[in-house]
mmCIF file of C-alpha atoms in Angstrom:
data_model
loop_
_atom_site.group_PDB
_atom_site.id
_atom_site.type_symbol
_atom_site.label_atom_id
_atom_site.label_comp_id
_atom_site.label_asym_id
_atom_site.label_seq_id
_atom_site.Cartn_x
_atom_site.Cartn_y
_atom_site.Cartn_z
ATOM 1 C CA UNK A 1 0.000 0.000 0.000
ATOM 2 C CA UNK A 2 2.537 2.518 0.825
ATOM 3 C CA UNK A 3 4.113 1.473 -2.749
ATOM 4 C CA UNK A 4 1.046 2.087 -4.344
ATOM 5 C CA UNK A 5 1.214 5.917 -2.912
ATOM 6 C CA UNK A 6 4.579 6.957 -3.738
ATOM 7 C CA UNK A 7 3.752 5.277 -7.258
ATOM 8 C CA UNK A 8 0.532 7.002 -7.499
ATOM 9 C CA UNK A 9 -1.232 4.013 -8.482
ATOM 10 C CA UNK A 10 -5.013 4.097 -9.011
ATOM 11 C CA UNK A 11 -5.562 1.363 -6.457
ATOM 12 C CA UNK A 12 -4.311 -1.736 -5.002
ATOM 13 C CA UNK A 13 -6.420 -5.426 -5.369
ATOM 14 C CA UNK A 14 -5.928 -7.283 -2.081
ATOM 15 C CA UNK A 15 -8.006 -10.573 -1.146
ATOM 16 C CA UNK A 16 -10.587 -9.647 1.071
ATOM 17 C CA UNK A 17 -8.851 -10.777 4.207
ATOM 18 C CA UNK A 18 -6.443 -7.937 3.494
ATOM 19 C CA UNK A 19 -9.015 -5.036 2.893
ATOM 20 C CA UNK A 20 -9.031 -3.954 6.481
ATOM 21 C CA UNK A 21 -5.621 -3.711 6.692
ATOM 22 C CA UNK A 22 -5.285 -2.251 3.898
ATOM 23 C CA UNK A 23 -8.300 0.708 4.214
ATOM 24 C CA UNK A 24 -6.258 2.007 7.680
ATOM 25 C CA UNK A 25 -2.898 2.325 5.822
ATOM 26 C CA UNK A 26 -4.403 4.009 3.086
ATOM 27 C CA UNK A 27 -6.583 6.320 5.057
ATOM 28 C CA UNK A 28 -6.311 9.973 3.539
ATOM 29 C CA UNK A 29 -4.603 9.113 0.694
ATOM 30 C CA UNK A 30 -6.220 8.854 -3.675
ATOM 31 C CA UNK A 31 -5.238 5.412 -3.902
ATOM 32 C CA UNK A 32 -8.485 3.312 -4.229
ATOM 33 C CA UNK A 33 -8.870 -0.305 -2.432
ATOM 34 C CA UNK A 34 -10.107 -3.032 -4.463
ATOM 35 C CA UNK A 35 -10.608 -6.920 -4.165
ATOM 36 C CA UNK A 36 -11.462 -9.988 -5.448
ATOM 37 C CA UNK A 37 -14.410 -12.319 -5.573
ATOM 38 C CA UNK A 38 -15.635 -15.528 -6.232
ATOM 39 C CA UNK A 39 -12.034 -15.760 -7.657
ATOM 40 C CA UNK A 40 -10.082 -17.477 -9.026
ATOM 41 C CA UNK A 41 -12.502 -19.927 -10.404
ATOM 42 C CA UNK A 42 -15.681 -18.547 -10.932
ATOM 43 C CA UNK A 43 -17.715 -21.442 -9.143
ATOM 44 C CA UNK A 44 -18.743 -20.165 -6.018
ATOM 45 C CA UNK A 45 -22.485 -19.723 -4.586
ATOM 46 C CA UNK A 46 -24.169 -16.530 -5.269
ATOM 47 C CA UNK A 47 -25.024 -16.080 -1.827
ATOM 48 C CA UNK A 48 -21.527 -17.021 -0.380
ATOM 49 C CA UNK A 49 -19.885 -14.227 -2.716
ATOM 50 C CA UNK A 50 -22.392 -11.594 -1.607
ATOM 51 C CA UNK A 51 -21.646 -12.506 1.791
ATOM 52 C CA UNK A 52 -18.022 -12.108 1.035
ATOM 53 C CA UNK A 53 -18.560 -8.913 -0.905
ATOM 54 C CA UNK A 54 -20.948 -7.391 1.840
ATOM 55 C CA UNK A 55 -18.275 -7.964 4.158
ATOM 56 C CA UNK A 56 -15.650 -6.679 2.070
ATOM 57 C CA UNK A 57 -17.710 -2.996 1.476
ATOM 58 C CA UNK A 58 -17.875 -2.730 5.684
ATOM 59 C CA UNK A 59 -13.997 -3.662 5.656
ATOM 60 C CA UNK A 60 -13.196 -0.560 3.054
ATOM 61 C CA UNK A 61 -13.242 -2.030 -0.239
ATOM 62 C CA UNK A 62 -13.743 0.938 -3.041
ATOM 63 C CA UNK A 63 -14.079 -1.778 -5.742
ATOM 64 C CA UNK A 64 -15.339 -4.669 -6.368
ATOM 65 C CA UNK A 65 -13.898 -7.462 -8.822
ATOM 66 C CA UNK A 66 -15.935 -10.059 -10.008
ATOM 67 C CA UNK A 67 -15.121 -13.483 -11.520
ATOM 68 C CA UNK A 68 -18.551 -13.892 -14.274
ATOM 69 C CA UNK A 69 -18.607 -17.857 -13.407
ATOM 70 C CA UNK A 70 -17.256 -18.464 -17.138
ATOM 71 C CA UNK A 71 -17.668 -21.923 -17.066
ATOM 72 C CA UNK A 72 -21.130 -21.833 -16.805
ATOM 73 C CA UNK A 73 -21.474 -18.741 -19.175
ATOM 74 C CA UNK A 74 -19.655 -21.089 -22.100
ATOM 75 C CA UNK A 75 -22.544 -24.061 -20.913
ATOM 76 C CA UNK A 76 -25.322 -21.376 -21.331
ATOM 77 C CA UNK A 77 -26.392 -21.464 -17.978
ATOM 78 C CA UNK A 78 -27.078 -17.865 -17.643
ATOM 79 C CA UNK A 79 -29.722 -17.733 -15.249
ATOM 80 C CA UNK A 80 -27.287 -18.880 -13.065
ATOM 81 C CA UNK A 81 -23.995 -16.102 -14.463
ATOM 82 C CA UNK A 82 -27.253 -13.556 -14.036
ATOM 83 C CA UNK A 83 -28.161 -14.210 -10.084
ATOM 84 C CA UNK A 84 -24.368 -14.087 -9.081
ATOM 85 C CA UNK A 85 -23.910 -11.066 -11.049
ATOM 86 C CA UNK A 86 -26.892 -9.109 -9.518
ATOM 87 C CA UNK A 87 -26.283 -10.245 -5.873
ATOM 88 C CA UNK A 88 -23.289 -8.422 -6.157
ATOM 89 C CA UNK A 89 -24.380 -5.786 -7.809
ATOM 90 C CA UNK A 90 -27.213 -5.037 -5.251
ATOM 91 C CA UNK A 91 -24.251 -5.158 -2.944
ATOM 92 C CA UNK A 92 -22.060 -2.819 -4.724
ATOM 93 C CA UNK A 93 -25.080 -0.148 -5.878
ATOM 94 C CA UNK A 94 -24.034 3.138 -5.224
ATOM 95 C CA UNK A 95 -21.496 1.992 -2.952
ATOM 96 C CA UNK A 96 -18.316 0.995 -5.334
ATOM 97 C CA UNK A 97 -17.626 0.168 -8.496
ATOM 98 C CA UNK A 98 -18.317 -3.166 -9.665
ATOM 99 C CA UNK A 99 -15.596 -5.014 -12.033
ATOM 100 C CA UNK A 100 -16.637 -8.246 -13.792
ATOM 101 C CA UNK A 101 -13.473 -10.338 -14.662
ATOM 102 C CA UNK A 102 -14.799 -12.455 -17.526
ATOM 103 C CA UNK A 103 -11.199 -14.840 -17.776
ATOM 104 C CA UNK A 104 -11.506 -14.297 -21.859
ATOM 105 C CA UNK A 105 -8.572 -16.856 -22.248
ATOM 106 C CA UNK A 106 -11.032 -19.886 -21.422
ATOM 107 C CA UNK A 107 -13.273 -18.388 -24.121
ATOM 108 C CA UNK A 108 -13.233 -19.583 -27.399
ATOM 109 C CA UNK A 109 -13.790 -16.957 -29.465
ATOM 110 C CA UNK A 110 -13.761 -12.938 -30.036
ATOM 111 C CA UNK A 111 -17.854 -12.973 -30.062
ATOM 112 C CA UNK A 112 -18.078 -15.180 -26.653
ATOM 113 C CA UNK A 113 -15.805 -12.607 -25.445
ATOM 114 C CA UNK A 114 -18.251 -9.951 -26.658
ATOM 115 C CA UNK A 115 -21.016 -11.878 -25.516
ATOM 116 C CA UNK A 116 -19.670 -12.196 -22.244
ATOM 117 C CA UNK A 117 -19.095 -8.599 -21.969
ATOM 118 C CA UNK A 118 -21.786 -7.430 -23.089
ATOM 119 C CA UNK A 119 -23.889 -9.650 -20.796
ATOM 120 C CA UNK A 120 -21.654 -8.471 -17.508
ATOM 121 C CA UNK A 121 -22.635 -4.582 -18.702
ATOM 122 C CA UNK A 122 -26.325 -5.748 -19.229
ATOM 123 C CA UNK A 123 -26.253 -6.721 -15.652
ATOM 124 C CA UNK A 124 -24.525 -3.848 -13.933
ATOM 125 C CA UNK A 125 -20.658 -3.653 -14.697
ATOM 126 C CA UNK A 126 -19.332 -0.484 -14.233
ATOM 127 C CA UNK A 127 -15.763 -1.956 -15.579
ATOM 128 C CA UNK A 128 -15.512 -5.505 -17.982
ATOM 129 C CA UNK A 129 -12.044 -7.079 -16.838
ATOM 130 C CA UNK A 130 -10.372 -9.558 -18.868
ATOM 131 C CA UNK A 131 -8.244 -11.956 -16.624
ATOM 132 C CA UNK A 132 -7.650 -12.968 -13.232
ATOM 133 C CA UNK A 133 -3.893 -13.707 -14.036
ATOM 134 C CA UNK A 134 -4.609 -17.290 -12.911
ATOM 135 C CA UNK A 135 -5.527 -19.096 -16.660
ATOM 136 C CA UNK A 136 -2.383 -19.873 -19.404
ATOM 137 C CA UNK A 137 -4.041 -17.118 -21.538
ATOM 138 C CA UNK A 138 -4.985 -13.677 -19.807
ATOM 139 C CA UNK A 139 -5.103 -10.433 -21.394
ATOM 140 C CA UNK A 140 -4.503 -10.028 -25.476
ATOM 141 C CA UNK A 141 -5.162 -7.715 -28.177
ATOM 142 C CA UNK A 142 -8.008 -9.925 -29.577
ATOM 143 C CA UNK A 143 -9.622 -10.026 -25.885
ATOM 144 C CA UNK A 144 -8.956 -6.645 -25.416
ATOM 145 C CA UNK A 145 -10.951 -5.512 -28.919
ATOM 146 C CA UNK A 146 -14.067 -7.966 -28.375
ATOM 147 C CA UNK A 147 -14.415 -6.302 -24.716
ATOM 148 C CA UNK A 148 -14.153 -2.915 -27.281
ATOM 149 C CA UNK A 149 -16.916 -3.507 -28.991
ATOM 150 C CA UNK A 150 -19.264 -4.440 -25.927
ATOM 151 C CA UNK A 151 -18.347 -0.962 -24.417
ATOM 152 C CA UNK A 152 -18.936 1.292 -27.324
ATOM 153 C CA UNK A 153 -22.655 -1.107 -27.990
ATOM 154 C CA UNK A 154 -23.457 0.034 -24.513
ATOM 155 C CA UNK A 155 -25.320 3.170 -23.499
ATOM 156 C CA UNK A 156 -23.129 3.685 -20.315
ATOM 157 C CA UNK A 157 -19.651 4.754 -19.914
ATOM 158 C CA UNK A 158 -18.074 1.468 -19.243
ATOM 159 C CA UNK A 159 -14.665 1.231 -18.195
ATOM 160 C CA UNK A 160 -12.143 -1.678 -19.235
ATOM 161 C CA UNK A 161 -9.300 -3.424 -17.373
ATOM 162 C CA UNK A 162 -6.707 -5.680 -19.268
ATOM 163 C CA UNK A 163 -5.447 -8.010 -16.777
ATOM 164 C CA UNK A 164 -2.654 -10.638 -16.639
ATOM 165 C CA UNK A 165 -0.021 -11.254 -18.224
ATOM 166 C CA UNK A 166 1.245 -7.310 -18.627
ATOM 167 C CA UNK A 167 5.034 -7.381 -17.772
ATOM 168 C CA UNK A 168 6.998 -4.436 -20.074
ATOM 169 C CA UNK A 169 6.055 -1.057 -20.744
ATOM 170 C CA UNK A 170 5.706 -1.884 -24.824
ATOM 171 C CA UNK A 171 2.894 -4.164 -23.900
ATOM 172 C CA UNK A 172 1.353 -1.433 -22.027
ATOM 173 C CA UNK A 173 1.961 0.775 -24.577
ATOM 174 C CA UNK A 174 0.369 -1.287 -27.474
ATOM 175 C CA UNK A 175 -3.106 -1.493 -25.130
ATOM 176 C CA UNK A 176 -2.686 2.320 -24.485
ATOM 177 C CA UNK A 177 -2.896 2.604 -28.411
ATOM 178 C CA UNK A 178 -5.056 0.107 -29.560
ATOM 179 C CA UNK A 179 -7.843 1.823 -26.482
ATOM 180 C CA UNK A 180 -6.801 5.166 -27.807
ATOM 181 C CA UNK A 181 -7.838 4.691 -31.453
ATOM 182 C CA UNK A 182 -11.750 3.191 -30.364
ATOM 183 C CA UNK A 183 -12.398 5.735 -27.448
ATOM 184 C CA UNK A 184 -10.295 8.463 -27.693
ATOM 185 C CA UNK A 185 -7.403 10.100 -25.393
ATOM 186 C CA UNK A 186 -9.801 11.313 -22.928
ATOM 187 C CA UNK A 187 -11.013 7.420 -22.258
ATOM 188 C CA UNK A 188 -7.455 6.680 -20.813
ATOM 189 C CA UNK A 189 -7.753 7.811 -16.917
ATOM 190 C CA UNK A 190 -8.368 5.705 -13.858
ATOM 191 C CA UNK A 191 -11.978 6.379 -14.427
ATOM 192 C CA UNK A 192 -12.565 3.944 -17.356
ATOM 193 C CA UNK A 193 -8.823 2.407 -18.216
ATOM 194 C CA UNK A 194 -6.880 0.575 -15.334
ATOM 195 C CA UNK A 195 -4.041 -2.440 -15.846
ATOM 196 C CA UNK A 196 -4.380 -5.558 -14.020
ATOM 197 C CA UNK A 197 -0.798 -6.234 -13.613
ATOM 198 C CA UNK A 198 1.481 -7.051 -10.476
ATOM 199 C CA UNK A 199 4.511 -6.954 -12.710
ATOM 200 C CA UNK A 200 3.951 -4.092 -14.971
ATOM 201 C CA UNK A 201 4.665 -1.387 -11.988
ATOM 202 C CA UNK A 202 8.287 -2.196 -11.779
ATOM 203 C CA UNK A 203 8.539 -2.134 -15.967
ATOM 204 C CA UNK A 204 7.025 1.101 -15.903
ATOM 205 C CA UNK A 205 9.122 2.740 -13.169
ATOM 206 C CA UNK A 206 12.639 1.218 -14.614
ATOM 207 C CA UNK A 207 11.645 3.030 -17.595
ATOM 208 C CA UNK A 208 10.594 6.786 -16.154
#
């Protein structure tokens, strides 16, 4: 956390147990607090993650990520993806933002991805993520351009968080672009664009 401040980061992601701890050392500072749920796997209860988000709002948390249970999203069992996502969201509503991870390297195709997204916006997303870092395929230009189109269908300002695998500052760079040319400069602020990325911040800084 104190890192994250002298770095100027937009936030740190801590597992929930952490978000406590975390909300006292960063007390009075911009950095935001965010953390994780029903992650990494995506196959937890509905009610057990709002429990665990609920908890984590009283604990601090200023966001709150997500997994979209993907496996049953690629089985069609939406009706189940649907009731996790909106427990949360109720939990979340007007309280913090609400990030669904939607782990785009199971998927099998751009329009899944798409689908995906678009289906986590329908159903409250303020930010669609691509990757919880834990599958052999996280973040990539092809994920990161199906997740484009979902945003600019939607009538919301949606904001969009490449995760995983983000280690140098060219692959940075080459997102920064590719966002740039759909949305515009202005799109690019902690607002709407964030990196998931544990390794990127030492890249960046061995670079400025």
């Amino acid at each position: 956390c104190r890192r994250a401040v002298d770095a100027g980061t937009a936030a740190v992601c801590v597992w929930p147990d952490f978000v406590q701890q975390s909300a006292r050392t960063l007390a009075d500072t911009p950095v935001a607090i965010a953390t994780v749920v029903n992650f990494p796997t995506g196959d937890e209860r509905p009610y057990a993650v709002r429990a665990v988000t609920e908890q984590a709002l009283l604990d601090g948390a200023d966001d709150i990520d997500v997994v979209l249970p993907f496996r049953a999203f690629m089985a069609g069992d939406f009706d189940w993806c649907g009731a996790l996502l909106d427990e949360v969201r109720a939990a979340t509503l007007d309280r913090a933002h609400l990030k669904v991870i939607l782990e785009t390297g199971e998927m099998a195709n751009a329009a899944q991805m798409t689908a995906a997204a678009t289906f986590a916006i329908d159903h409250g997303a303020d930010f669609v993520k691509t990757s919880t870092g834990k599958s052999a395929v996280s973040a990539t230009p092809t994920a990161v351009g199906a997740l484009l189109d979902a945003i600019v269908a939607s009538d919301r300002t949606i904001g969009l968080k490449p995760a995983g695998g983000i280690s140098d500052a060219a692959t940075a760079g080459a997102y920064l672009d590719q966002v740039e040319r759909v949305m515009g400069a202005g799109y690019l602020t902690p607002a709407t664009f964030r990196f998931g990325a544990s390794g990127e911040l030492d890249a960046l800084l061995a670079v400025t």
